[in-house]
mmCIF file of C-alpha atoms in Angstrom:
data_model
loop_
_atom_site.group_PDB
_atom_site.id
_atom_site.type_symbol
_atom_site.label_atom_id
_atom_site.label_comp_id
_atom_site.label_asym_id
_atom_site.label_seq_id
_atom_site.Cartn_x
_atom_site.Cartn_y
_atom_site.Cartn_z
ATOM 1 C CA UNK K 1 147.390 162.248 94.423
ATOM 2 C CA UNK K 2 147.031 158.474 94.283
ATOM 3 C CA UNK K 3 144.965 155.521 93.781
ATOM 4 C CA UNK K 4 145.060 151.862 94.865
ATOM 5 C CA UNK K 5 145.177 149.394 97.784
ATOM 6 C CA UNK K 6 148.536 148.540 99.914
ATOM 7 C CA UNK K 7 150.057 146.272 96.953
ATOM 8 C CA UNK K 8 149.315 149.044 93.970
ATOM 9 C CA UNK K 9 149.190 153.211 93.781
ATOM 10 C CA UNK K 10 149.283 154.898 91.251
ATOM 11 C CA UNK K 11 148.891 158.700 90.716
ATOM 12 C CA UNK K 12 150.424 161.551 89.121
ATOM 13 C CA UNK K 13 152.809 164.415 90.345
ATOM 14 C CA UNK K 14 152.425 168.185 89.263
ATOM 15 C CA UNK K 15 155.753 169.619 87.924
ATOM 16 C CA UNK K 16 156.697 172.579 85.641
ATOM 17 C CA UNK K 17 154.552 172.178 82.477
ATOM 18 C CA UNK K 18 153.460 168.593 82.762
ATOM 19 C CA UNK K 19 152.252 165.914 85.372
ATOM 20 C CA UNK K 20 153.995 162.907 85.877
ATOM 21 C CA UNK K 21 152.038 159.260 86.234
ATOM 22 C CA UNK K 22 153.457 157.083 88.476
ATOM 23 C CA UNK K 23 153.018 153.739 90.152
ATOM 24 C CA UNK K 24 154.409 151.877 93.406
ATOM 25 C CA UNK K 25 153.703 148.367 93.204
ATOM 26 C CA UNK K 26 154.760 145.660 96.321
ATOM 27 C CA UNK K 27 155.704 146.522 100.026
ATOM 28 C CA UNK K 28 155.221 150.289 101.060
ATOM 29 C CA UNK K 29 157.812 149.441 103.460
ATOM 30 C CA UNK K 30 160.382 147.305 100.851
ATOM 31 C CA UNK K 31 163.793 148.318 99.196
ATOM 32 C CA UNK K 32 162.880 150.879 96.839
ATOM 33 C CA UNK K 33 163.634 149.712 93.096
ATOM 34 C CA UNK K 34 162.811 152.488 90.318
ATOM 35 C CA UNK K 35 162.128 151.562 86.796
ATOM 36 C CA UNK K 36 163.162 153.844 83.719
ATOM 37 C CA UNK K 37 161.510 152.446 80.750
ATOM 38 C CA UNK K 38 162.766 152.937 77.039
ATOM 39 C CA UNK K 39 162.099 155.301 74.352
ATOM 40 C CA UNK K 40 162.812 158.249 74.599
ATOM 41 C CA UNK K 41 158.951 158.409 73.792
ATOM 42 C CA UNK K 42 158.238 155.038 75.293
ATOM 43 C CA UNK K 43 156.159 154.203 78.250
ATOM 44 C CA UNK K 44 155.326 151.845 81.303
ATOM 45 C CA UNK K 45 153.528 149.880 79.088
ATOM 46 C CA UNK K 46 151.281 146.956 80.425
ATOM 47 C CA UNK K 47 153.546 146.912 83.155
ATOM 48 C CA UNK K 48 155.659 143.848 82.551
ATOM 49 C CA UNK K 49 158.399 145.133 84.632
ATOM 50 C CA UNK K 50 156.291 145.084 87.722
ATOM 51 C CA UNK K 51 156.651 140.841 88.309
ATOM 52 C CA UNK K 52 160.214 141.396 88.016
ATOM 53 C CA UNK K 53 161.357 141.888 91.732
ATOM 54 C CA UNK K 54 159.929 140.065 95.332
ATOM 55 C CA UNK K 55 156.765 142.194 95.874
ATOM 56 C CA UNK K 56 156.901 140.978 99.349
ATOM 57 C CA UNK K 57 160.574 142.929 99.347
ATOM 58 C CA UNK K 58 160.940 145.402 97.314
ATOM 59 C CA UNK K 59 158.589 148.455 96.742
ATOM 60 C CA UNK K 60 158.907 148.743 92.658
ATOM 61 C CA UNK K 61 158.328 152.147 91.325
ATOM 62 C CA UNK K 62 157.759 153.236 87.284
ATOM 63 C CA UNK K 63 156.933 156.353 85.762
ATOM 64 C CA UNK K 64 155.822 157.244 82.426
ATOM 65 C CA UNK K 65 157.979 159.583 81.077
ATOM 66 C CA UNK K 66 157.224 164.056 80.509
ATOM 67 C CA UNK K 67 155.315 163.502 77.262
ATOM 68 C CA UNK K 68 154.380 160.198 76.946
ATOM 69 C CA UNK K 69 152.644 157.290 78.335
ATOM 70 C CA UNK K 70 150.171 158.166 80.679
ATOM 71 C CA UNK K 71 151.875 161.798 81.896
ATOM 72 C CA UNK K 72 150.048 164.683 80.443
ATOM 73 C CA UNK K 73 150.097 166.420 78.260
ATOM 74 C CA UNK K 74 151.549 164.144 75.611
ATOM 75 C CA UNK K 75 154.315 165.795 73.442
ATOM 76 C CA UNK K 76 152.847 165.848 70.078
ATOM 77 C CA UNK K 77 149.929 167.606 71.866
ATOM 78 C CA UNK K 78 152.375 170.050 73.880
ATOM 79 C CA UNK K 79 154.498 171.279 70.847
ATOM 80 C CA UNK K 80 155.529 174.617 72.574
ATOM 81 C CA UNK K 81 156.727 172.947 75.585
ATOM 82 C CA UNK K 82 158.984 170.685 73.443
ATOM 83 C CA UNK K 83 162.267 172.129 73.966
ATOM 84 C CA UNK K 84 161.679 171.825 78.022
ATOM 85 C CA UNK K 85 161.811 168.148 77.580
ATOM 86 C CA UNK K 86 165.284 167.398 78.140
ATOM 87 C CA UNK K 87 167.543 164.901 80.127
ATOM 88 C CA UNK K 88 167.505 167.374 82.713
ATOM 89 C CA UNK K 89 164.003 167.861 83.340
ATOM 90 C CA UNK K 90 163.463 164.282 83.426
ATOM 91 C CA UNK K 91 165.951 164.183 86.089
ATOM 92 C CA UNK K 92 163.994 166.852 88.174
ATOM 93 C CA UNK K 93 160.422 164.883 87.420
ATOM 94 C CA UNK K 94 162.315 161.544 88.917
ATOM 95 C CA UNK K 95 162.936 163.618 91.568
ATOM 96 C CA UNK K 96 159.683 165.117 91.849
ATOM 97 C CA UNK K 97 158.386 161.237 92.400
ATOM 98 C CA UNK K 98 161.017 160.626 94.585
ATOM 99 C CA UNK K 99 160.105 163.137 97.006
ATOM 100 C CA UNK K 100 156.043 162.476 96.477
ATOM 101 C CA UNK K 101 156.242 158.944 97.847
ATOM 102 C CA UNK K 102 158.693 159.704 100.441
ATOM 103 C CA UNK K 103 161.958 158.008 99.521
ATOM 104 C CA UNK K 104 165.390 158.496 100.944
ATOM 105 C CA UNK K 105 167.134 155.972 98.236
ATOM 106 C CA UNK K 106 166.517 153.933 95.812
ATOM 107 C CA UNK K 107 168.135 150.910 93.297
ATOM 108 C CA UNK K 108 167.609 152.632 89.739
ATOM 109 C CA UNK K 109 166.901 150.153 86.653
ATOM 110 C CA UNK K 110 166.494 150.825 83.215
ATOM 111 C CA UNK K 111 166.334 149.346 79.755
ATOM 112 C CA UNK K 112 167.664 151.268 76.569
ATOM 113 C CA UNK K 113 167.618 155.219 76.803
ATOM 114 C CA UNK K 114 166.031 153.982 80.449
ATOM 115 C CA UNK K 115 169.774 153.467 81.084
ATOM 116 C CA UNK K 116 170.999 156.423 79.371
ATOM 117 C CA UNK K 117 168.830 158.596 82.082
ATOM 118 C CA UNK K 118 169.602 156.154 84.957
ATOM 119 C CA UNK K 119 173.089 157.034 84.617
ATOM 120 C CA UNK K 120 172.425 160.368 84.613
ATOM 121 C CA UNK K 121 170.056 160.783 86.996
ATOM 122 C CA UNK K 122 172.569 158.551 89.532
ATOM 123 C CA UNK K 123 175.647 161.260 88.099
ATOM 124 C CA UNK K 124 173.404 164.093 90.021
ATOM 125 C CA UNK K 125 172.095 162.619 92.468
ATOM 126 C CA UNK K 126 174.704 160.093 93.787
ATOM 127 C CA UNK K 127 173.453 160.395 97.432
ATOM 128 C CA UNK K 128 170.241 158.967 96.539
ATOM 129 C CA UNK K 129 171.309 155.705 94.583
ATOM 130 C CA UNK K 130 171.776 152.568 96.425
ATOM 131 C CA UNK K 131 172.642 150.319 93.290
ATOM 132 C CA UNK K 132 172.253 150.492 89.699
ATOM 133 C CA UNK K 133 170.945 147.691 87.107
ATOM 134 C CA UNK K 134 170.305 148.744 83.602
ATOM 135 C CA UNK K 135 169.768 146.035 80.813
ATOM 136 C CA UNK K 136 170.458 147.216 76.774
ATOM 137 C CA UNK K 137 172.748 149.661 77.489
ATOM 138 C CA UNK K 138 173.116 152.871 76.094
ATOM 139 C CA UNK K 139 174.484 156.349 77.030
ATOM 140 C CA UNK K 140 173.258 158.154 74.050
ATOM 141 C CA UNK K 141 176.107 159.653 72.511
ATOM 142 C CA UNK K 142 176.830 161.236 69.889
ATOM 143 C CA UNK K 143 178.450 158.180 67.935
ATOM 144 C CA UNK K 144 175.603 155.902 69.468
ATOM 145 C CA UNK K 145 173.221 157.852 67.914
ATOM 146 C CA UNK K 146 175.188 158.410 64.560
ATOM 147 C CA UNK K 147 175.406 154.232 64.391
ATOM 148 C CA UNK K 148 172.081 153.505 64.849
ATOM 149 C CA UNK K 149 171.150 155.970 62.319
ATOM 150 C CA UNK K 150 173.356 156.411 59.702
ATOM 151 C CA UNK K 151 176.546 153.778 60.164
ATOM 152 C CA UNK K 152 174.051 150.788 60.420
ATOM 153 C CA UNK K 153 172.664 151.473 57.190
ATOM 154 C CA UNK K 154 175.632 149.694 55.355
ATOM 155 C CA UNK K 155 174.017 146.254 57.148
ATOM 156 C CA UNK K 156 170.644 147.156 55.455
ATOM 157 C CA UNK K 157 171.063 148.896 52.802
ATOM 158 C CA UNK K 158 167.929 148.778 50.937
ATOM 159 C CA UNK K 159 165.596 149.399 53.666
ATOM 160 C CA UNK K 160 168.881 152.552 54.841
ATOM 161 C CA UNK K 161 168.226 153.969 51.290
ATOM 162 C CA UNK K 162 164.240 154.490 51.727
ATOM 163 C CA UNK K 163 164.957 156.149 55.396
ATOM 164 C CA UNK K 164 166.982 158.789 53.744
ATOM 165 C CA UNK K 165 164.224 159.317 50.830
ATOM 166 C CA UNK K 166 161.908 160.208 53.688
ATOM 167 C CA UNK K 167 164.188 162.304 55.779
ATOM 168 C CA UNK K 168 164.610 164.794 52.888
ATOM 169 C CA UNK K 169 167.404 166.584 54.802
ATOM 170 C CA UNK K 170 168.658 169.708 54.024
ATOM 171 C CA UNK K 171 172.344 170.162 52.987
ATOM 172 C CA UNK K 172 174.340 170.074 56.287
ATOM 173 C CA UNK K 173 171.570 167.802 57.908
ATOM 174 C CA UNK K 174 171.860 164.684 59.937
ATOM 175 C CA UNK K 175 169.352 162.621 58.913
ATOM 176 C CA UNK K 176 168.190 162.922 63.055
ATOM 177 C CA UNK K 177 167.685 166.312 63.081
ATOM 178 C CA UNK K 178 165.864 165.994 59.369
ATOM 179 C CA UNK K 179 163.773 163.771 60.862
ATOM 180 C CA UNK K 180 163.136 165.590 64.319
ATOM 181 C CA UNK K 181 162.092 168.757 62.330
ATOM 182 C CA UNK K 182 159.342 166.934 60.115
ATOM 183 C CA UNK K 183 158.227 165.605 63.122
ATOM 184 C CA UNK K 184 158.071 169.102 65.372
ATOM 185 C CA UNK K 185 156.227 171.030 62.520
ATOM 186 C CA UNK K 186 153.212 172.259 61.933
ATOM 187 C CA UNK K 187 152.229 169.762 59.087
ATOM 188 C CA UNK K 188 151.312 167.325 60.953
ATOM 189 C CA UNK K 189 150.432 165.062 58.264
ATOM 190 C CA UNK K 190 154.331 165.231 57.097
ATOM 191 C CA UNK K 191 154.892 164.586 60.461
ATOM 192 C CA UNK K 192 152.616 161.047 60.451
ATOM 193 C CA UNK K 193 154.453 160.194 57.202
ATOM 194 C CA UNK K 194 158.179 160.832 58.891
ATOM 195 C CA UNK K 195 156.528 158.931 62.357
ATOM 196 C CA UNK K 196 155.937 156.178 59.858
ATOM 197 C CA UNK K 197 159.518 156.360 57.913
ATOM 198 C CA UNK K 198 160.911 155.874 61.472
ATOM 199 C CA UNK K 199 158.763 153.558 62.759
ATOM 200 C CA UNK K 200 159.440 151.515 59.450
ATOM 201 C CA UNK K 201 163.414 151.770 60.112
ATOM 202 C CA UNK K 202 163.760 151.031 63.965
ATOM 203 C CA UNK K 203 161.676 147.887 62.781
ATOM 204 C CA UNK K 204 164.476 147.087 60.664
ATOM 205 C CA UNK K 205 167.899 147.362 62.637
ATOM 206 C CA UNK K 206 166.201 145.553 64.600
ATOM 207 C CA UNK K 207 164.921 142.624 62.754
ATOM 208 C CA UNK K 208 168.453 140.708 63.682
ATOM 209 C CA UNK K 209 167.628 140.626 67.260
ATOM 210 C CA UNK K 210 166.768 136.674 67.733
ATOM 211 C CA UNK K 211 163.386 138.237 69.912
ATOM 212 C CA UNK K 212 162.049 140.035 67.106
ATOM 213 C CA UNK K 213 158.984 139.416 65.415
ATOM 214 C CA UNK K 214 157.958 140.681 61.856
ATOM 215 C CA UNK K 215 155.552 143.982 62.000
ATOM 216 C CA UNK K 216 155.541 147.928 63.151
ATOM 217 C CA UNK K 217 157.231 148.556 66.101
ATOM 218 C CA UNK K 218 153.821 150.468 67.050
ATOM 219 C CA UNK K 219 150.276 149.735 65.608
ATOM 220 C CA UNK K 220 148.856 152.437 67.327
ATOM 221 C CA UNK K 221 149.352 155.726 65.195
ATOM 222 C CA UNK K 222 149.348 158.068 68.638
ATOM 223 C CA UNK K 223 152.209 155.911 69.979
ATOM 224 C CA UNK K 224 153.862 155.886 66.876
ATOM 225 C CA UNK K 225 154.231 159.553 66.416
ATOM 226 C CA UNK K 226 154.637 160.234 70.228
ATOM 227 C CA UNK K 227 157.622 157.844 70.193
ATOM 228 C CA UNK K 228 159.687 159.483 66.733
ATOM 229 C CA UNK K 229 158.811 162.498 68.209
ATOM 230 C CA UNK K 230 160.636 162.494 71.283
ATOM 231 C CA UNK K 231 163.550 160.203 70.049
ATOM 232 C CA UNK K 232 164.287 161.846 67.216
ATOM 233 C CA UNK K 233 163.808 165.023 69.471
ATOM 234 C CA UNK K 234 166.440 163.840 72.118
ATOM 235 C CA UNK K 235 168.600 162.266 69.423
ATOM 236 C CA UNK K 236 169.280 165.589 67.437
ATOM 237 C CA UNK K 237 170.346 167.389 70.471
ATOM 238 C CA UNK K 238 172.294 164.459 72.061
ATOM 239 C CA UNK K 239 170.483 163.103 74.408
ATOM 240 C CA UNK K 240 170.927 166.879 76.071
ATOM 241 C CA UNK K 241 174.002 165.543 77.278
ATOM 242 C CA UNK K 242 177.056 167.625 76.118
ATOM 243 C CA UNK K 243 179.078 170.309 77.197
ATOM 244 C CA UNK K 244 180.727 168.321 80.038
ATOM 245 C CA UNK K 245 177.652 166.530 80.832
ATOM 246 C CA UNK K 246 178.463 163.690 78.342
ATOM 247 C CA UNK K 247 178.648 160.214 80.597
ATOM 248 C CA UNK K 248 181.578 157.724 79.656
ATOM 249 C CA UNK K 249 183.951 160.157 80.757
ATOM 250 C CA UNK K 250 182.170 160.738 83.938
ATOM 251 C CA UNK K 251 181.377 157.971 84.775
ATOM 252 C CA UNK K 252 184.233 157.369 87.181
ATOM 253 C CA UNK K 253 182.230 159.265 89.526
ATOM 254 C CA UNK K 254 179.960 156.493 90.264
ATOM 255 C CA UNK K 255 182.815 154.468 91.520
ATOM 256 C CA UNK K 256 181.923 152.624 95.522
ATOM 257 C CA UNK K 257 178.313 152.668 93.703
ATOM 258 C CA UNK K 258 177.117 148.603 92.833
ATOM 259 C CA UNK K 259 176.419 149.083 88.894
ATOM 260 C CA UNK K 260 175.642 145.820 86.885
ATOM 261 C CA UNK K 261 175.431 146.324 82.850
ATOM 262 C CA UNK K 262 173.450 143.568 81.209
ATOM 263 C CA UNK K 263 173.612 143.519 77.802
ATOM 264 C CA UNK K 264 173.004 141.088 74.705
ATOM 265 C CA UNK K 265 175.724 139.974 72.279
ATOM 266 C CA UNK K 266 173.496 140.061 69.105
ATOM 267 C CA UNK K 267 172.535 143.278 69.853
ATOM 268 C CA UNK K 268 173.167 145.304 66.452
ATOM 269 C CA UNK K 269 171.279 147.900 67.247
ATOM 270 C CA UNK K 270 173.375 148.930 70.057
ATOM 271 C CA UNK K 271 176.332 147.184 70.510
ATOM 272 C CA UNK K 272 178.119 145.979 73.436
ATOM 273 C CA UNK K 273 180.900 148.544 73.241
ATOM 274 C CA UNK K 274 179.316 150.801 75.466
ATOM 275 C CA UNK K 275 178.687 148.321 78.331
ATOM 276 C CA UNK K 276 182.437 147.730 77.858
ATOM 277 C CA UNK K 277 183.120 151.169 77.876
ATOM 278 C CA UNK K 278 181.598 152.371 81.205
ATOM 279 C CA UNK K 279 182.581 148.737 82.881
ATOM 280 C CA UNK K 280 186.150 149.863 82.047
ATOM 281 C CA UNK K 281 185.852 152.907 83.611
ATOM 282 C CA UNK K 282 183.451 152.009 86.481
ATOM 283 C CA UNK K 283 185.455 149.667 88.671
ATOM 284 C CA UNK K 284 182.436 148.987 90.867
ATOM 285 C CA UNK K 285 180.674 147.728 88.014
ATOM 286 C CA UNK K 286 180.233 144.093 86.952
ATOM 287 C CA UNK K 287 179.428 143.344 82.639
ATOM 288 C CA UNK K 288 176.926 140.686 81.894
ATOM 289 C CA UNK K 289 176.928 139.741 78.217
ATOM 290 C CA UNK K 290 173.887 137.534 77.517
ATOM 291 C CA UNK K 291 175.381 135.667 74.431
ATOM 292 C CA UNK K 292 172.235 134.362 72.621
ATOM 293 C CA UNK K 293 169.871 137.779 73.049
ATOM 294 C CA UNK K 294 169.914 141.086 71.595
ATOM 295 C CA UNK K 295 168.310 144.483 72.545
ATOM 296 C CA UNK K 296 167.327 142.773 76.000
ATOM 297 C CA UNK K 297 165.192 139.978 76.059
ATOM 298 C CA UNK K 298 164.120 136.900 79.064
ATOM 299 C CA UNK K 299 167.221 136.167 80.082
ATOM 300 C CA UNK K 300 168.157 139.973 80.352
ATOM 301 C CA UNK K 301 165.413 140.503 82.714
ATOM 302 C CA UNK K 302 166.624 137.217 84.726
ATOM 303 C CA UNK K 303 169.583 138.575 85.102
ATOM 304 C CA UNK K 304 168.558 142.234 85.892
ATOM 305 C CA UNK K 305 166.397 140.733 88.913
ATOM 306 C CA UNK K 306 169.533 138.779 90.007
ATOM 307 C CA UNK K 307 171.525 142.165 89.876
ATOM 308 C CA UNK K 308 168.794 143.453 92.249
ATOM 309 C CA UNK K 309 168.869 140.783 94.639
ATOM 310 C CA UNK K 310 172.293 141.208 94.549
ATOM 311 C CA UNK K 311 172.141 145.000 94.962
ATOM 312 C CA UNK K 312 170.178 144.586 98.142
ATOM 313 C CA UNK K 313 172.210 141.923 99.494
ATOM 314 C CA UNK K 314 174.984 144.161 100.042
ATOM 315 C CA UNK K 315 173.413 147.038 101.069
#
């Protein structure tokens, strides 16, 4: 299924439970670059990222995520099917649009948890990965997710001591997995209030970045909730990456496999120790620290269409 002229196509792919939007943008014929956007829970977008690489070179492909965006059905509207949205079903939906359009390999991108599921997408499915460029680096660990959460709180406490008010967590409860269950149950209006508790808190652990502008991260209430949803969702279990499957100590496998890690100094949110982490154990990798930006920013995506050029250059 697909729509458009030789430059744009967009469409969607069937898979188990869901369909998946998609769209190629560029030459039909050009270096295959996919794009993994942020979130979990976030989407294509306006589609920014599509002016970022030569259309006259590379074919640029994005998807919206199982659950959000423009892929149906969204997950606040798919409740039962939430626990088959994990890492690994992603991973078999980027396949799924792999094989729809016809491509052999590809240079994966991402930004934020988009790295997170670049890497492991590209740690099972090697063969298909010509280069990687990921901006805002994450891998969504379990001490990631416990810093951005909890840890960072002792930078802002005020704003730290109304997001654990709202969490109301049982005894034993991370405030993620407090969260994720107000947001999965079947009051949805103490679901909108929790959507809004989070909403209110990534807007402040943020609000060092030197990009960031005063506001909600979402106006839109559907966004909003689809977004806490599905991070606080993947979040609570991990990023569905344990039990072996966890990537910094894996992710010597990707060694003879171009990687560039672009990430910003002022980036409190999620600091540069796990770019330096992988680049230390990735010795095909190259670190770009982009001094004056946080959680990506201008000169990020500068430098991830450099690492792309670069990518094909050598292939």
């Amino acid at each position: 299924m697909g729509t458009g002229n030789s430059q744009t196509r967009t469409g969607w792919v069937t898979v188990p439970d869901a369909q998946i939007y998609w769209e190629a943008t560029g030459e039909p014929s050009g270096i295959p670059v996919l794009y993994l956007h942020g979130g979990p829970g976030g989407s294509l977008g306006q589609g920014g990222y599509r002016r970022w690489h030569d259309p006259s070179r590379f074919l640029t492909v994005g998807m919206d995520q199982r659950g959000c965006g423009k892929s149906v059905p969204t997950a606040q509207d798919d409740l039962g099917h939430l626990s088959a949205n994990t890492t690994q079903a992603l991973i078999e939906d980027i396949e799924a649009v792999r094989v729809h359009l016809g491509i052999e390999q590809w240079i994966v991108t991402g930004v934020s948890w988009g790295s997170t599921l670049a890497l492991a997408y590209a740690l099972e499915h090697p063969a298909r990965v010509l280069g990687i460029a990921l901006v805002a680096v994450t891998t969504s660990s379990r001490a990631e997710i416990q810093w951005i959460t909890e840890d960072v709180g002792r930078i802002f406490p005020e704003a730290w001591t109304v997001f654990v008010s709202a969490a109301a967590a049982e005894p034993g409860e991370r405030l993620v997995e407090a969260y994720a269950r107000h947001l999965a149950g079947l009051d949805r209006d103490d679901a909108r209030r929790a959507a809004l508790a989070w909403d209110q808190w990534e807007s402040t652990h943020i609000s060092l970045d030197p990009n960031w502008h005063p506001g909600p991260l979402f106006g839109d209430e559907r966004e909003r909730m689809t977004f806490a949803l599905l991070v606080t969702h993947y979040w609570a279990n991990d990023g569905f990456l344990t039990n072996g499957r966890q990537i910094i100590p894996r992710i010597h496998q990707l060694n003879g496999i171009q990687g560039h890690l672009i990430h910003g100094r002022r980036d409190i949110s999620g600091p540069v120790a796990t770019a330096w982490a992988l680049h230390q154990q990735w010795e095909s990798s190259r670190l770009i620290i982009v001094e004056h930006e946080g959680h990506g920013g201008a000169s990020s995506m500068v430098a991830l269409t450099k690492a792309v050029q670069e990518i094909a250059a050598n292939l």
